[in-house]
Every structure is written in structure tokens, then in C-alpha cells.
mmCIF file of C-alpha atoms in Angstrom:
data_model
loop_
_atom_site.group_PDB
_atom_site.id
_atom_site.type_symbol
_atom_site.label_atom_id
_atom_site.label_comp_id
_atom_site.label_asym_id
_atom_site.label_seq_id
_atom_site.Cartn_x
_atom_site.Cartn_y
_atom_site.Cartn_z
ATOM 1 C CA UNK J 1 -9.439 -5.281 -3.188
ATOM 2 C CA UNK J 2 -12.075 -2.894 -1.802
ATOM 3 C CA UNK J 3 -14.363 -1.360 -4.361
ATOM 4 C CA UNK J 4 -17.287 0.980 -4.747
ATOM 5 C CA UNK J 5 -20.474 -0.856 -5.675
ATOM 6 C CA UNK J 6 -23.544 0.622 -7.297
ATOM 7 C CA UNK J 7 -27.036 -0.740 -7.746
ATOM 8 C CA UNK J 8 -28.872 -1.194 -9.958
ATOM 9 C CA UNK J 9 -26.629 -1.397 -12.988
ATOM 10 C CA UNK J 10 -29.484 -0.252 -15.213
ATOM 11 C CA UNK J 11 -32.688 1.547 -14.269
ATOM 12 C CA UNK J 12 -35.522 2.418 -16.610
ATOM 13 C CA UNK J 13 -38.114 4.867 -15.335
ATOM 14 C CA UNK J 14 -40.999 6.859 -16.702
ATOM 15 C CA UNK J 15 -40.739 10.597 -16.996
ATOM 16 C CA UNK J 16 -41.976 12.280 -13.828
ATOM 17 C CA UNK J 17 -41.147 9.372 -11.566
ATOM 18 C CA UNK J 18 -38.663 9.454 -8.717
ATOM 19 C CA UNK J 19 -35.587 7.232 -8.717
ATOM 20 C CA UNK J 20 -33.041 6.385 -6.074
ATOM 21 C CA UNK J 21 -29.583 5.296 -7.120
ATOM 22 C CA UNK J 22 -27.605 3.421 -4.521
ATOM 23 C CA UNK J 23 -23.935 3.221 -3.764
ATOM 24 C CA UNK J 24 -21.797 1.488 -1.185
ATOM 25 C CA UNK J 25 -18.520 3.412 -0.898
ATOM 26 C CA UNK J 26 -15.284 1.892 0.326
ATOM 27 C CA UNK J 27 -15.738 1.364 4.032
ATOM 28 C CA UNK J 28 -13.068 3.637 5.528
ATOM 29 C CA UNK J 29 -13.529 6.466 3.071
ATOM 30 C CA UNK J 30 -14.822 9.824 4.225
ATOM 31 C CA UNK J 31 -15.655 11.706 1.017
ATOM 32 C CA UNK J 32 -18.388 10.637 -1.350
ATOM 33 C CA UNK J 33 -19.282 11.912 -4.788
ATOM 34 C CA UNK J 34 -21.813 11.592 -7.567
ATOM 35 C CA UNK J 35 -20.988 12.241 -11.192
ATOM 36 C CA UNK J 36 -22.962 11.782 -14.360
ATOM 37 C CA UNK J 37 -22.029 11.092 -17.946
ATOM 38 C CA UNK J 38 -24.595 11.802 -20.619
ATOM 39 C CA UNK J 39 -24.040 9.516 -23.602
ATOM 40 C CA UNK J 40 -21.181 10.778 -25.720
ATOM 41 C CA UNK J 41 -20.342 13.618 -23.374
ATOM 42 C CA UNK J 42 -17.859 14.158 -20.600
ATOM 43 C CA UNK J 43 -18.134 13.068 -17.003
ATOM 44 C CA UNK J 44 -19.633 15.886 -14.922
ATOM 45 C CA UNK J 45 -19.362 16.487 -11.205
ATOM 46 C CA UNK J 46 -22.692 16.666 -9.393
ATOM 47 C CA UNK J 47 -22.022 16.738 -5.663
ATOM 48 C CA UNK J 48 -19.588 15.865 -2.900
ATOM 49 C CA UNK J 49 -20.552 14.801 0.591
ATOM 50 C CA UNK J 50 -18.510 14.820 3.776
ATOM 51 C CA UNK J 51 -19.370 14.551 7.446
ATOM 52 C CA UNK J 52 -23.033 13.942 6.666
ATOM 53 C CA UNK J 53 -23.541 17.049 4.635
ATOM 54 C CA UNK J 54 -23.016 18.368 1.139
ATOM 55 C CA UNK J 55 -19.559 19.900 0.718
ATOM 56 C CA UNK J 56 -19.778 21.119 -2.838
ATOM 57 C CA UNK J 57 -22.318 20.912 -5.616
ATOM 58 C CA UNK J 58 -22.353 21.893 -9.243
ATOM 59 C CA UNK J 59 -24.975 23.970 -10.986
ATOM 60 C CA UNK J 60 -26.414 20.738 -12.351
ATOM 61 C CA UNK J 61 -27.325 19.649 -8.817
ATOM 62 C CA UNK J 62 -30.530 21.626 -8.400
ATOM 63 C CA UNK J 63 -33.580 21.040 -6.199
ATOM 64 C CA UNK J 64 -34.487 17.999 -8.262
ATOM 65 C CA UNK J 65 -31.556 16.134 -6.748
ATOM 66 C CA UNK J 66 -30.754 15.103 -3.212
ATOM 67 C CA UNK J 67 -28.207 12.877 -1.525
ATOM 68 C CA UNK J 68 -28.316 10.945 1.668
ATOM 69 C CA UNK J 69 -26.216 8.620 3.744
ATOM 70 C CA UNK J 70 -29.037 6.783 5.498
ATOM 71 C CA UNK J 71 -26.792 4.399 7.400
ATOM 72 C CA UNK J 72 -23.110 3.719 7.831
ATOM 73 C CA UNK J 73 -22.635 2.087 4.476
ATOM 74 C CA UNK J 74 -24.997 3.386 1.785
ATOM 75 C CA UNK J 75 -24.861 6.653 -0.123
ATOM 76 C CA UNK J 76 -27.868 7.457 -2.284
ATOM 77 C CA UNK J 77 -28.768 9.897 -5.029
ATOM 78 C CA UNK J 78 -32.461 10.704 -5.365
ATOM 79 C CA UNK J 79 -33.795 12.292 -8.521
ATOM 80 C CA UNK J 80 -37.307 13.635 -8.215
ATOM 81 C CA UNK J 81 -39.665 14.035 -11.153
ATOM 82 C CA UNK J 82 -37.232 12.656 -13.723
ATOM 83 C CA UNK J 83 -36.934 14.270 -17.133
ATOM 84 C CA UNK J 84 -35.796 12.769 -20.417
ATOM 85 C CA UNK J 85 -32.561 14.730 -20.164
ATOM 86 C CA UNK J 86 -31.711 12.995 -16.885
ATOM 87 C CA UNK J 87 -30.900 9.877 -18.911
ATOM 88 C CA UNK J 88 -27.217 9.247 -18.290
ATOM 89 C CA UNK J 89 -24.704 7.019 -16.595
ATOM 90 C CA UNK J 90 -24.403 7.982 -12.945
ATOM 91 C CA UNK J 91 -21.151 7.233 -11.165
ATOM 92 C CA UNK J 92 -20.581 7.136 -7.443
ATOM 93 C CA UNK J 93 -17.069 7.647 -6.095
ATOM 94 C CA UNK J 94 -15.365 7.779 -2.740
ATOM 95 C CA UNK J 95 -12.003 8.899 -1.426
ATOM 96 C CA UNK J 96 -10.196 8.486 1.856
ATOM 97 C CA UNK J 97 -9.554 12.171 2.171
ATOM 98 C CA UNK J 98 -10.578 14.999 -0.097
ATOM 99 C CA UNK J 99 -7.109 15.136 -1.597
ATOM 100 C CA UNK J 100 -6.486 11.492 -2.378
ATOM 101 C CA UNK J 101 -7.607 9.602 -5.426
ATOM 102 C CA UNK J 102 -11.256 8.866 -5.926
ATOM 103 C CA UNK J 103 -12.398 5.311 -6.574
ATOM 104 C CA UNK J 104 -15.350 4.954 -8.877
ATOM 105 C CA UNK J 105 -18.153 2.445 -9.054
ATOM 106 C CA UNK J 106 -19.189 0.817 -12.306
ATOM 107 C CA UNK J 107 -22.102 3.180 -12.719
ATOM 108 C CA UNK J 108 -25.884 3.029 -12.992
ATOM 109 C CA UNK J 109 -27.309 3.624 -16.425
ATOM 110 C CA UNK J 110 -30.532 5.599 -15.982
ATOM 111 C CA UNK J 111 -32.947 5.657 -18.896
ATOM 112 C CA UNK J 112 -35.942 7.952 -18.638
ATOM 113 C CA UNK J 113 -38.714 7.133 -21.110
ATOM 114 C CA UNK V 1 -13.809 28.035 -13.801
ATOM 115 C CA UNK V 2 -11.561 25.021 -14.128
ATOM 116 C CA UNK V 3 -11.521 23.161 -17.401
ATOM 117 C CA UNK V 4 -9.726 20.292 -19.124
ATOM 118 C CA UNK V 5 -9.228 19.973 -22.850
ATOM 119 C CA UNK V 6 -8.084 16.748 -24.434
ATOM 120 C CA UNK V 7 -7.752 15.597 -27.977
ATOM 121 C CA UNK V 8 -10.886 14.284 -29.584
ATOM 122 C CA UNK V 9 -11.028 10.700 -30.700
ATOM 123 C CA UNK V 10 -11.275 8.107 -31.775
ATOM 124 C CA UNK V 11 -7.569 7.508 -31.973
ATOM 125 C CA UNK V 12 -6.743 4.357 -33.897
ATOM 126 C CA UNK V 13 -3.271 2.826 -33.685
ATOM 127 C CA UNK V 14 -1.611 -0.443 -34.524
ATOM 128 C CA UNK V 15 -0.264 -2.673 -31.792
ATOM 129 C CA UNK V 16 3.221 -1.639 -30.586
ATOM 130 C CA UNK V 17 2.776 1.918 -31.832
ATOM 131 C CA UNK V 18 3.710 4.940 -29.711
ATOM 132 C CA UNK V 19 0.793 6.692 -28.053
ATOM 133 C CA UNK V 20 0.323 10.320 -27.103
ATOM 134 C CA UNK V 21 -2.990 11.738 -25.899
ATOM 135 C CA UNK V 22 -2.785 15.465 -25.339
ATOM 136 C CA UNK V 23 -4.339 17.142 -22.318
ATOM 137 C CA UNK V 24 -4.221 20.784 -21.282
ATOM 138 C CA UNK V 25 -5.944 22.428 -18.377
ATOM 139 C CA UNK V 26 -7.082 25.744 -16.964
ATOM 140 C CA UNK V 27 -7.212 26.153 -13.195
ATOM 141 C CA UNK V 28 -7.003 29.023 -10.764
ATOM 142 C CA UNK V 29 -5.089 27.210 -8.030
ATOM 143 C CA UNK V 30 -2.598 24.376 -7.903
ATOM 144 C CA UNK V 31 -4.503 21.336 -9.075
ATOM 145 C CA UNK V 32 -3.685 17.675 -8.924
ATOM 146 C CA UNK V 33 -3.871 15.990 -12.317
ATOM 147 C CA UNK V 34 -5.155 12.541 -13.176
ATOM 148 C CA UNK V 35 -5.695 10.146 -16.023
ATOM 149 C CA UNK V 36 -8.649 7.785 -15.676
ATOM 150 C CA UNK V 37 -9.402 4.879 -17.994
ATOM 151 C CA UNK V 38 -12.793 3.364 -18.788
ATOM 152 C CA UNK V 39 -12.710 -0.100 -20.340
ATOM 153 C CA UNK V 40 -15.809 -1.246 -22.241
ATOM 154 C CA UNK V 41 -18.687 -1.916 -19.879
ATOM 155 C CA UNK V 42 -16.764 -0.858 -16.809
ATOM 156 C CA UNK V 43 -16.457 2.167 -14.543
ATOM 157 C CA UNK V 44 -13.658 4.688 -14.302
ATOM 158 C CA UNK V 45 -10.318 3.481 -12.999
ATOM 159 C CA UNK V 46 -7.471 5.691 -11.933
ATOM 160 C CA UNK V 47 -4.539 5.139 -14.278
ATOM 161 C CA UNK V 48 -2.012 7.621 -12.891
ATOM 162 C CA UNK V 49 -1.735 10.934 -11.143
ATOM 163 C CA UNK V 50 0.610 13.822 -10.364
ATOM 164 C CA UNK V 51 0.113 16.289 -7.576
ATOM 165 C CA UNK V 52 2.650 19.022 -8.285
ATOM 166 C CA UNK V 53 4.644 20.570 -11.089
ATOM 167 C CA UNK V 54 7.272 18.341 -12.734
ATOM 168 C CA UNK V 55 5.880 15.210 -11.073
ATOM 169 C CA UNK V 56 5.653 12.221 -13.380
ATOM 170 C CA UNK V 57 2.858 9.738 -12.887
ATOM 171 C CA UNK V 58 3.303 6.248 -14.281
ATOM 172 C CA UNK V 59 1.435 2.963 -14.327
ATOM 173 C CA UNK V 60 1.136 -0.043 -16.657
ATOM 174 C CA UNK V 61 3.650 1.492 -19.067
ATOM 175 C CA UNK V 62 1.763 4.774 -19.295
ATOM 176 C CA UNK V 63 3.382 8.049 -18.235
ATOM 177 C CA UNK V 64 2.368 11.671 -17.895
ATOM 178 C CA UNK V 65 4.352 14.657 -16.628
ATOM 179 C CA UNK V 66 2.769 17.651 -14.907
ATOM 180 C CA UNK V 67 3.980 20.665 -16.900
ATOM 181 C CA UNK V 68 2.955 23.871 -15.186
ATOM 182 C CA UNK V 69 4.609 26.118 -17.746
ATOM 183 C CA UNK V 70 2.493 24.675 -20.558
ATOM 184 C CA UNK V 71 -0.467 23.658 -18.325
ATOM 185 C CA UNK V 72 -0.312 20.206 -19.831
ATOM 186 C CA UNK V 73 -0.455 16.577 -18.723
ATOM 187 C CA UNK V 74 -0.034 14.526 -21.886
ATOM 188 C CA UNK V 75 -0.427 10.755 -21.648
ATOM 189 C CA UNK V 76 2.207 8.590 -23.364
ATOM 190 C CA UNK V 77 2.969 4.941 -23.829
ATOM 191 C CA UNK V 78 5.852 3.542 -25.793
ATOM 192 C CA UNK V 79 4.187 0.414 -27.157
ATOM 193 C CA UNK V 80 0.433 -0.031 -26.992
ATOM 194 C CA UNK V 81 -1.416 -3.325 -26.837
ATOM 195 C CA UNK V 82 -4.886 -4.347 -27.990
ATOM 196 C CA UNK V 83 -5.871 -4.539 -24.320
ATOM 197 C CA UNK V 84 -5.226 -0.783 -23.986
ATOM 198 C CA UNK V 85 -8.317 -0.088 -26.075
ATOM 199 C CA UNK V 86 -10.522 2.060 -23.851
ATOM 200 C CA UNK V 87 -11.648 5.618 -23.244
ATOM 201 C CA UNK V 88 -9.081 7.799 -21.464
ATOM 202 C CA UNK V 89 -10.090 10.804 -19.393
ATOM 203 C CA UNK V 90 -7.825 13.577 -18.223
ATOM 204 C CA UNK V 91 -9.016 15.234 -15.008
ATOM 205 C CA UNK V 92 -8.008 17.734 -12.382
ATOM 206 C CA UNK V 93 -8.976 18.453 -8.817
ATOM 207 C CA UNK V 94 -8.211 21.079 -6.265
ATOM 208 C CA UNK V 95 -7.744 23.817 -8.812
ATOM 209 C CA UNK V 96 -10.124 26.169 -7.023
ATOM 210 C CA UNK V 97 -10.714 27.168 -3.456
ATOM 211 C CA UNK V 98 -12.991 24.300 -2.583
ATOM 212 C CA UNK V 99 -10.294 22.162 -1.132
ATOM 213 C CA UNK V 100 -10.391 18.474 -1.743
ATOM 214 C CA UNK V 101 -14.131 18.138 -1.770
ATOM 215 C CA UNK V 102 -14.708 20.083 -4.955
ATOM 216 C CA UNK V 103 -14.716 17.032 -7.136
ATOM 217 C CA UNK V 104 -12.934 16.258 -10.351
ATOM 218 C CA UNK V 105 -13.178 18.236 -13.547
ATOM 219 C CA UNK V 106 -12.962 15.890 -16.509
ATOM 220 C CA UNK V 107 -12.086 16.283 -20.131
ATOM 221 C CA UNK V 108 -14.411 14.830 -22.760
ATOM 222 C CA UNK V 109 -12.475 11.598 -23.040
ATOM 223 C CA UNK V 110 -10.457 10.089 -25.861
ATOM 224 C CA UNK V 111 -11.520 6.778 -27.318
ATOM 225 C CA UNK V 112 -8.420 4.725 -28.106
ATOM 226 C CA UNK V 113 -8.676 1.792 -30.489
ATOM 227 C CA UNK V 114 -5.679 -0.518 -30.873
ATOM 228 C CA UNK V 115 -5.722 -2.843 -33.857
ATOM 229 C CA UNK V 116 -3.715 -6.088 -33.925
#
């Protein structure tokens, strides 16, 4: 069964460093998403991406964040100058169309120290 | 903006008990409604969905009915098993004007613990 894969499963970084979280969406999907879940809190939408550009973004997704689809398979989330409060589980998701169900990866746990 | 409210957990039940997890929503448009489940150490998995009023989503013995009049999408199961222990998230999409790309709005999640 096709699935969304994320790497790494756990990333530890020092405050102020840049991190790149990687995702391989399901191959024939067209919409890609990033969400985050701070420990003990709800899952929050960050950004959606379609046709090689950002479709929607939340107020969380400020200039510190960027997304890219560098080739035909990967979808990345870059966080510049990480802060302690960026520590969270980051989920990538993809959907065939914008109105069908989203399939989620297993997440990358980011710990900023 | 859109929002989802679901009952706080943890919810602890005995095996074979009846389960209800309440979920209500606020949306400006006509959202689709979802229940996602997160098993320990795993990502989010779609459990069931409903795309319009009075639709009933069902999967693995779980059911939820889209009630527009009460803006609710309560999750039910007649007889829970230990393997149902997980965190359950109610979510909506498409409630605003952003079309399908506006992402999901999640509730805070309900931790369900089933004891043998």
C-alpha cells in the first residue's frame, strides 16, 4: 500500500541552527501539506503546496519556514534559525486532490536544545 | 475561523464497552468531517469521513454521522477492544473559502485507553 515517508524520524538540533525535514509523498498525489504537533497539543496546519507553489499557509508559517519540492519525489520543510518552541512532531501529508483524504507520514520529532 | 472541539481525555473504558467521543465544529462553509487515529509511535491514519450532512462514515466498527443541525460528528463504537487504545482526532476541511488546499483543522485529540 502506498504511504508517505518522512526522514529522519527524530532530529535534535541546537537553537539557531537550520533544519530540513524531508518527506516523500505518495507518487500520484498533487497536494502536499505540513502540520506540526507540539507535545500535548493539537495538530496544527502549517502549509499546503500545489503546482509547485504554496496554496495556503497558517499564521504559524512565517518567514522562518519554507517549503520546496526540489525534484519529482521529495517535499521538504526548512526551518531557519530554530527556536526552542519549534520543538514538535512535524507531519507531512499528501492527497490526490485537494478534496480527498490526506495521508499522513509517521512524523519527524524535532527537538531543539 | 474554523474550529473543532472534542472531549478531553483520557477516556478509560473496559473491553466490550460502548464508546462515544464527542466532536462539535464551527465552520463558515460546508466542511468535510474526519476522524483520524494515532496509535502509539505511529502517524495519523484516517479512520472515517463524511462529506455532507447526514452522511455516516464507518470503518473497523466505528461510526460517525455528520449532523449539520447540531454541528456535530460524534464517534461511536459498540464494543471496544484493547487494540483500539489510541488518540482520536476529529478534523474538518473545506469549511472556508480556501477550497481543498486549506488543510485540516484538528481538535485537540482524545486519548482512549481500553483495559482488558
